[in-house]
Amino acid sequence: EEAGSAAAQRAAMGADDIPQCFSHFTHFFTSGDKLVCDLQGIYNDVDGFVLTDPVIHESRKRGKNGRTDKGARGIDLFFETHRCNALCRSLGLPPPVAGQPPGIPQR
């Protein structure tokens, strides 16, 4: 039954889910210190995603990564619109809780 559930999750994922989940993952993996977002690019069946022009928000110091780094406010703005998708759930990324730094998902 687990294999059927994994197949159903993969079927429910769209191409837009992957960059969204990647952004969520970067925040989680850095324990809330950074978030990579605003990924632009293309997807093709041969190479997968070719992504360019990322924005990196750093929670401790706004502007550390250039003019587009909005610091903690940029991270907050991302999560105001992010909705966890099947890929987020399959990686064990819980929704962020306001005022709490994330931890690394347990396997």
PDB file of N, CA and C in Angstrom, residues 32-104:
ATOM      1  N   GLY A  32      16.216  27.668   9.415  1.00  0.00           N
ATOM      2  CA  GLY A  32      15.525  28.952   9.380  1.00  0.00           C
ATOM      3  C   GLY A  32      16.411  30.142   9.095  1.00  0.00           C
ATOM      4  N   ASP A  33      17.702  29.910   8.862  1.00  0.00           N
ATOM      5  CA  ASP A  33      18.631  31.019   8.644  1.00  0.00           C
ATOM      6  C   ASP A  33      18.534  31.606   7.238  1.00  0.00           C
ATOM      7  N   LYS A  34      18.253  30.767   6.242  1.00  0.00           N
ATOM      8  CA  LYS A  34      18.220  31.228   4.849  1.00  0.00           C
ATOM      9  C   LYS A  34      17.024  30.621   4.127  1.00  0.00           C
ATOM     10  N   LEU A  35      16.681  31.254   3.015  1.00  0.00           N
ATOM     11  CA  LEU A  35      15.650  30.722   2.133  1.00  0.00           C
ATOM     12  C   LEU A  35      15.995  31.142   0.707  1.00  0.00           C
ATOM     13  N   VAL A  36      16.052  30.180  -0.194  1.00  0.00           N
ATOM     14  CA  VAL A  36      16.285  30.450  -1.609  1.00  0.00           C
ATOM     15  C   VAL A  36      14.920  30.432  -2.290  1.00  0.00           C
ATOM     16  N   CYS A  37      14.596  31.502  -3.002  1.00  0.00           N
ATOM     17  CA  CYS A  37      13.279  31.574  -3.638  1.00  0.00           C
ATOM     18  C   CYS A  37      13.354  32.374  -4.936  1.00  0.00           C
ATOM     19  N   ASP A  38      12.202  32.659  -5.496  1.00  0.00           N
ATOM     20  CA  ASP A  38      12.073  33.414  -6.739  1.00  0.00           C
ATOM     21  C   ASP A  38      12.836  32.747  -7.876  1.00  0.00           C
ATOM     22  N   LEU A  39      12.808  31.423  -7.869  1.00  0.00           N
ATOM     23  CA  LEU A  39      13.530  30.667  -8.885  1.00  0.00           C
ATOM     24  C   LEU A  39      12.833  30.817 -10.231  1.00  0.00           C
ATOM     25  N   GLN A  40      13.598  31.141 -11.233  1.00  0.00           N
ATOM     26  CA  GLN A  40      13.083  31.294 -12.587  1.00  0.00           C
ATOM     27  C   GLN A  40      13.833  30.339 -13.497  1.00  0.00           C
ATOM     28  N   GLY A  41      13.205  29.939 -14.545  1.00  0.00           N
ATOM     29  CA  GLY A  41      13.874  29.051 -15.476  1.00  0.00           C
ATOM     30  C   GLY A  41      12.884  28.265 -16.291  1.00  0.00           C
ATOM     31  N   ILE A  42      13.361  27.142 -16.787  1.00  0.00           N
ATOM     32  CA  ILE A  42      12.534  26.293 -17.638  1.00  0.00           C
ATOM     33  C   ILE A  42      12.646  24.845 -17.189  1.00  0.00           C
ATOM     34  N   TYR A  43      11.697  24.062 -17.614  1.00  0.00           N
ATOM     35  CA  TYR A  43      11.709  22.625 -17.370  1.00  0.00           C
ATOM     36  C   TYR A  43      11.643  21.927 -18.705  1.00  0.00           C
ATOM     37  N   ASN A  44      12.470  20.915 -18.868  1.00  0.00           N
ATOM     38  CA  ASN A  44      12.346  20.054 -20.049  1.00  0.00           C
ATOM     39  C   ASN A  44      12.561  18.610 -19.617  1.00  0.00           C
ATOM     40  N   ASP A  45      12.052  17.687 -20.414  1.00  0.00           N
ATOM     41  CA  ASP A  45      12.094  16.271 -20.055  1.00  0.00           C
ATOM     42  C   ASP A  45      13.497  15.676 -20.093  1.00  0.00           C
ATOM     43  N   VAL A  46      14.435  16.326 -20.758  1.00  0.00           N
ATOM     44  CA  VAL A  46      15.794  15.802 -20.861  1.00  0.00           C
ATOM     45  C   VAL A  46      16.625  16.188 -19.638  1.00  0.00           C
ATOM     46  N   ASP A  47      16.658  17.485 -19.322  1.00  0.00           N
ATOM     47  CA  ASP A  47      17.510  17.988 -18.240  1.00  0.00           C
ATOM     48  C   ASP A  47      16.771  18.242 -16.936  1.00  0.00           C
ATOM     49  N   GLY A  48      15.460  18.217 -16.958  1.00  0.00           N
ATOM     50  CA  GLY A  48      14.701  18.603 -15.775  1.00  0.00           C
ATOM     51  C   GLY A  48      14.659  20.118 -15.693  1.00  0.00           C
ATOM     52  N   PHE A  49      14.882  20.650 -14.520  1.00  0.00           N
ATOM     53  CA  PHE A  49      14.832  22.103 -14.338  1.00  0.00           C
ATOM     54  C   PHE A  49      16.181  22.734 -14.626  1.00  0.00           C
ATOM     55  N   VAL A  50      16.145  23.857 -15.310  1.00  0.00           N
ATOM     56  CA  VAL A  50      17.296  24.746 -15.452  1.00  0.00           C
ATOM     57  C   VAL A  50      16.839  26.050 -14.815  1.00  0.00           C
ATOM     58  N   LEU A  51      17.378  26.333 -13.624  1.00  0.00           N
ATOM     59  CA  LEU A  51      16.899  27.464 -12.831  1.00  0.00           C
ATOM     60  C   LEU A  51      17.963  28.552 -12.765  1.00  0.00           C
ATOM     61  N   THR A  52      17.500  29.793 -12.797  1.00  0.00           N
ATOM     62  CA  THR A  52      18.409  30.934 -12.757  1.00  0.00           C
ATOM     63  C   THR A  52      17.861  31.994 -11.808  1.00  0.00           C
ATOM     64  N   ASP A  53      18.681  32.976 -11.535  1.00  0.00           N
ATOM     65  CA  ASP A  53      18.272  34.203 -10.860  1.00  0.00           C
ATOM     66  C   ASP A  53      17.630  33.985  -9.490  1.00  0.00           C
ATOM     67  N   PRO A  54      18.261  33.181  -8.610  1.00  0.00           N
ATOM     68  CA  PRO A  54      17.649  32.972  -7.297  1.00  0.00           C
ATOM     69  C   PRO A  54      17.780  34.202  -6.406  1.00  0.00           C
ATOM     70  N   VAL A  55      16.865  34.310  -5.485  1.00  0.00           N
ATOM     71  CA  VAL A  55      16.945  35.293  -4.398  1.00  0.00           C
ATOM     72  C   VAL A  55      17.256  34.498  -3.135  1.00  0.00           C
ATOM     73  N   ILE A  56      18.212  34.981  -2.368  1.00  0.00           N
ATOM     74  CA  ILE A  56      18.539  34.337  -1.095  1.00  0.00           C
ATOM     75  C   ILE A  56      18.256  35.346   0.015  1.00  0.00           C
ATOM     76  N   HIS A  57      17.310  34.987   0.872  1.00  0.00           N
ATOM     77  CA  HIS A  57      17.002  35.810   2.044  1.00  0.00           C
ATOM     78  C   HIS A  57      17.759  35.225   3.238  1.00  0.00           C
ATOM     79  N   GLU A  58      18.423  36.071   3.998  1.00  0.00           N
ATOM     80  CA  GLU A  58      19.149  35.654   5.198  1.00  0.00           C
ATOM     81  C   GLU A  58      18.455  36.265   6.404  1.00  0.00           C
ATOM     82  N   SER A  59      18.050  35.430   7.341  1.00  0.00           N
ATOM     83  CA  SER A  59      17.238  35.920   8.460  1.00  0.00           C
ATOM     84  C   SER A  59      17.978  36.886   9.378  1.00  0.00           C
ATOM     85  N   ARG A  60      19.278  36.746   9.499  1.00  0.00           N
ATOM     86  CA  ARG A  60      20.026  37.552  10.474  1.00  0.00           C
ATOM     87  C   ARG A  60      20.495  38.906   9.951  1.00  0.00           C
ATOM     88  N   LYS A  61      20.656  39.032   8.632  1.00  0.00           N
ATOM     89  CA  LYS A  61      21.176  40.289   8.121  1.00  0.00           C
ATOM     90  C   LYS A  61      20.611  40.567   6.736  1.00  0.00           C
ATOM     91  N   ARG A  62      19.694  41.479   6.673  1.00  0.00           N
ATOM     92  CA  ARG A  62      19.095  41.882   5.409  1.00  0.00           C
ATOM     93  C   ARG A  62      20.175  42.465   4.480  1.00  0.00           C
ATOM     94  N   GLY A  63      20.115  42.105   3.204  1.00  0.00           N
ATOM     95  CA  GLY A  63      21.043  42.648   2.220  1.00  0.00           C
ATOM     96  C   GLY A  63      22.367  41.923   2.120  1.00  0.00           C
ATOM     97  N   LYS A  64      22.604  40.925   2.950  1.00  0.00           N
ATOM     98  CA  LYS A  64      23.873  40.193   2.921  1.00  0.00           C
ATOM     99  C   LYS A  64      24.108  39.542   1.559  1.00  0.00           C
ATOM    100  N   ASN A  65      23.037  39.136   0.889  1.00  0.00           N
ATOM    101  CA  ASN A  65      23.131  38.447  -0.398  1.00  0.00           C
ATOM    102  C   ASN A  65      22.715  39.335  -1.558  1.00  0.00           C
ATOM    103  N   GLY A  66      22.855  40.621  -1.417  1.00  0.00           N
ATOM    104  CA  GLY A  66      22.505  41.545  -2.489  1.00  0.00           C
ATOM    105  C   GLY A  66      21.237  42.325  -2.197  1.00  0.00           C
ATOM    106  N   ARG A  67      20.871  43.151  -3.159  1.00  0.00           N
ATOM    107  CA  ARG A  67      19.719  44.048  -2.975  1.00  0.00           C
ATOM    108  C   ARG A  67      18.393  43.331  -2.810  1.00  0.00           C
ATOM    109  N   THR A  68      18.284  42.132  -3.379  1.00  0.00           N
ATOM    110  CA  THR A  68      17.005  41.417  -3.294  1.00  0.00           C
ATOM    111  C   THR A  68      16.832  40.656  -1.982  1.00  0.00           C
ATOM    112  N   ASP A  69      17.874  40.593  -1.158  1.00  0.00           N
ATOM    113  CA  ASP A  69      17.801  39.913   0.132  1.00  0.00           C
ATOM    114  C   ASP A  69      17.015  40.793   1.102  1.00  0.00           C
ATOM    115  N   LYS A  70      15.808  40.380   1.407  1.00  0.00           N
ATOM    116  CA  LYS A  70      14.931  41.146   2.303  1.00  0.00           C
ATOM    117  C   LYS A  70      14.964  40.621   3.738  1.00  0.00           C
ATOM    118  N   GLY A  71      15.909  39.749   4.021  1.00  0.00           N
ATOM    119  CA  GLY A  71      16.075  39.259   5.383  1.00  0.00           C
ATOM    120  C   GLY A  71      14.890  38.455   5.877  1.00  0.00           C
ATOM    121  N   ALA A  72      14.661  38.539   7.183  1.00  0.00           N
ATOM    122  CA  ALA A  72      13.573  37.779   7.812  1.00  0.00           C
ATOM    123  C   ALA A  72      12.226  38.139   7.205  1.00  0.00           C
ATOM    124  N   ARG A  73      12.046  39.389   6.799  1.00  0.00           N
ATOM    125  CA  ARG A  73      10.771  39.802   6.197  1.00  0.00           C
ATOM    126  C   ARG A  73      10.548  39.074   4.870  1.00  0.00           C
ATOM    127  N   GLY A  74      11.593  38.886   4.090  1.00  0.00           N
ATOM    128  CA  GLY A  74      11.475  38.142   2.832  1.00  0.00           C
ATOM    129  C   GLY A  74      11.069  36.695   3.069  1.00  0.00           C
ATOM    130  N   ILE A  75      11.632  36.103   4.111  1.00  0.00           N
ATOM    131  CA  ILE A  75      11.263  34.723   4.465  1.00  0.00           C
ATOM    132  C   ILE A  75       9.793  34.673   4.875  1.00  0.00           C
ATOM    133  N   ASP A  76       9.381  35.625   5.699  1.00  0.00           N
ATOM    134  CA  ASP A  76       7.976  35.681   6.126  1.00  0.00           C
ATOM    135  C   ASP A  76       7.042  35.835   4.929  1.00  0.00           C
ATOM    136  N   LEU A  77       7.424  36.691   3.992  1.00  0.00           N
ATOM    137  CA  LEU A  77       6.582  36.906   2.805  1.00  0.00           C
ATOM    138  C   LEU A  77       6.453  35.630   1.974  1.00  0.00           C
ATOM    139  N   PHE A  78       7.537  34.869   1.850  1.00  0.00           N
ATOM    140  CA  PHE A  78       7.450  33.604   1.115  1.00  0.00           C
ATOM    141  C   PHE A  78       6.422  32.690   1.777  1.00  0.00           C
ATOM    142  N   PHE A  79       6.529  32.525   3.088  1.00  0.00           N
ATOM    143  CA  PHE A  79       5.643  31.585   3.770  1.00  0.00           C
ATOM    144  C   PHE A  79       4.207  32.090   3.904  1.00  0.00           C
ATOM    145  N   GLU A  80       3.976  33.369   3.686  1.00  0.00           N
ATOM    146  CA  GLU A  80       2.592  33.857   3.655  1.00  0.00           C
ATOM    147  C   GLU A  80       1.835  33.286   2.462  1.00  0.00           C
ATOM    148  N   THR A  81       2.544  32.987   1.383  1.00  0.00           N
ATOM    149  CA  THR A  81       1.873  32.473   0.183  1.00  0.00           C
ATOM    150  C   THR A  81       2.155  30.998  -0.089  1.00  0.00           C
ATOM    151  N   HIS A  82       3.180  30.441   0.539  1.00  0.00           N
ATOM    152  CA  HIS A  82       3.530  29.033   0.297  1.00  0.00           C
ATOM    153  C   HIS A  82       2.484  28.110   0.892  1.00  0.00           C
ATOM    154  N   ARG A  83       2.077  27.150   0.115  1.00  0.00           N
ATOM    155  CA  ARG A  83       1.203  26.084   0.595  1.00  0.00           C
ATOM    156  C   ARG A  83       1.946  24.781   0.394  1.00  0.00           C
ATOM    157  N   CYS A  84       2.192  24.071   1.486  1.00  0.00           N
ATOM    158  CA  CYS A  84       2.915  22.810   1.376  1.00  0.00           C
ATOM    159  C   CYS A  84       2.199  21.903   0.386  1.00  0.00           C
ATOM    160  N   ASN A  85       3.003  21.223  -0.421  1.00  0.00           N
ATOM    161  CA  ASN A  85       2.450  20.343  -1.443  1.00  0.00           C
ATOM    162  C   ASN A  85       2.872  18.902  -1.154  1.00  0.00           C
ATOM    163  N   ALA A  86       2.520  18.007  -2.055  1.00  0.00           N
ATOM    164  CA  ALA A  86       2.819  16.586  -1.848  1.00  0.00           C
ATOM    165  C   ALA A  86       4.309  16.336  -1.677  1.00  0.00           C
ATOM    166  N   LEU A  87       5.141  17.074  -2.386  1.00  0.00           N
ATOM    167  CA  LEU A  87       6.586  16.880  -2.260  1.00  0.00           C
ATOM    168  C   LEU A  87       7.079  17.356  -0.895  1.00  0.00           C
ATOM    169  N   CYS A  88       6.598  18.491  -0.419  1.00  0.00           N
ATOM    170  CA  CYS A  88       6.949  18.959   0.935  1.00  0.00           C
ATOM    171  C   CYS A  88       6.610  17.878   1.962  1.00  0.00           C
ATOM    172  N   ARG A  89       5.415  17.333   1.841  1.00  0.00           N
ATOM    173  CA  ARG A  89       4.977  16.310   2.796  1.00  0.00           C
ATOM    174  C   ARG A  89       5.805  15.043   2.672  1.00  0.00           C
ATOM    175  N   SER A  90       6.151  14.642   1.437  1.00  0.00           N
ATOM    176  CA  SER A  90       6.922  13.406   1.271  1.00  0.00           C
ATOM    177  C   SER A  90       8.335  13.544   1.828  1.00  0.00           C
ATOM    178  N   LEU A  91       8.857  14.783   1.891  1.00  0.00           N
ATOM    179  CA  LEU A  91      10.184  15.017   2.472  1.00  0.00           C
ATOM    180  C   LEU A  91      10.117  15.255   3.981  1.00  0.00           C
ATOM    181  N   GLY A  92       8.908  15.278   4.529  1.00  0.00           N
ATOM    182  CA  GLY A  92       8.745  15.485   5.965  1.00  0.00           C
ATOM    183  C   GLY A  92       8.934  16.926   6.392  1.00  0.00           C
ATOM    184  N   LEU A  93       8.655  17.864   5.496  1.00  0.00           N
ATOM    185  CA  LEU A  93       8.802  19.283   5.816  1.00  0.00           C
ATOM    186  C   LEU A  93       7.498  19.791   6.421  1.00  0.00           C
ATOM    187  N   PRO A  94       7.467  20.002   7.726  1.00  0.00           N
ATOM    188  CA  PRO A  94       6.233  20.505   8.322  1.00  0.00           C
ATOM    189  C   PRO A  94       6.053  21.986   8.002  1.00  0.00           C
ATOM    190  N   PRO A  95       4.826  22.447   7.998  1.00  0.00           N
ATOM    191  CA  PRO A  95       4.598  23.874   7.788  1.00  0.00           C
ATOM    192  C   PRO A  95       5.318  24.673   8.868  1.00  0.00           C
ATOM    193  N   PRO A  96       5.889  25.822   8.523  1.00  0.00           N
ATOM    194  CA  PRO A  96       6.568  26.619   9.542  1.00  0.00           C
ATOM    195  C   PRO A  96       5.573  27.153  10.564  1.00  0.00           C
ATOM    196  N   VAL A  97       6.048  27.291  11.788  1.00  0.00           N
ATOM    197  CA  VAL A  97       5.239  27.834  12.868  1.00  0.00           C
ATOM    198  C   VAL A  97       5.804  29.212  13.199  1.00  0.00           C
ATOM    199  N   ALA A  98       4.960  30.210  13.181  1.00  0.00           N
ATOM    200  CA  ALA A  98       5.400  31.584  13.447  1.00  0.00           C
ATOM    201  C   ALA A  98       6.135  31.661  14.782  1.00  0.00           C
ATOM    202  N   GLY A  99       7.307  32.295  14.752  1.00  0.00           N
ATOM    203  CA  GLY A  99       8.087  32.490  15.965  1.00  0.00           C
ATOM    204  C   GLY A  99       8.949  31.326  16.376  1.00  0.00           C
ATOM    205  N   GLN A 100       8.931  30.227  15.616  1.00  0.00           N
ATOM    206  CA  GLN A 100       9.738  29.072  15.954  1.00  0.00           C
ATOM    207  C   GLN A 100      10.666  28.743  14.799  1.00  0.00           C
ATOM    208  N   PRO A 101      11.971  28.597  15.064  1.00  0.00           N
ATOM    209  CA  PRO A 101      12.862  28.179  13.991  1.00  0.00           C
ATOM    210  C   PRO A 101      12.583  26.716  13.633  1.00  0.00           C
ATOM    211  N   PRO A 102      12.718  26.369  12.364  1.00  0.00           N
ATOM    212  CA  PRO A 102      12.465  24.973  11.987  1.00  0.00           C
ATOM    213  C   PRO A 102      13.614  24.081  12.405  1.00  0.00           C
ATOM    214  N   GLY A 103      13.346  22.816  12.471  1.00  0.00           N
ATOM    215  CA  GLY A 103      14.392  21.832  12.709  1.00  0.00           C
ATOM    216  C   GLY A 103      14.561  20.973  11.483  1.00  0.00           C
ATOM    217  N   ILE A 104      15.486  20.076  11.521  1.00  0.00           N
ATOM    218  CA  ILE A 104      15.699  19.166  10.401  1.00  0.00           C
ATOM    219  C   ILE A 104      14.695  18.022  10.532  1.00  0.00           C
TER     220      ILE A 104
END
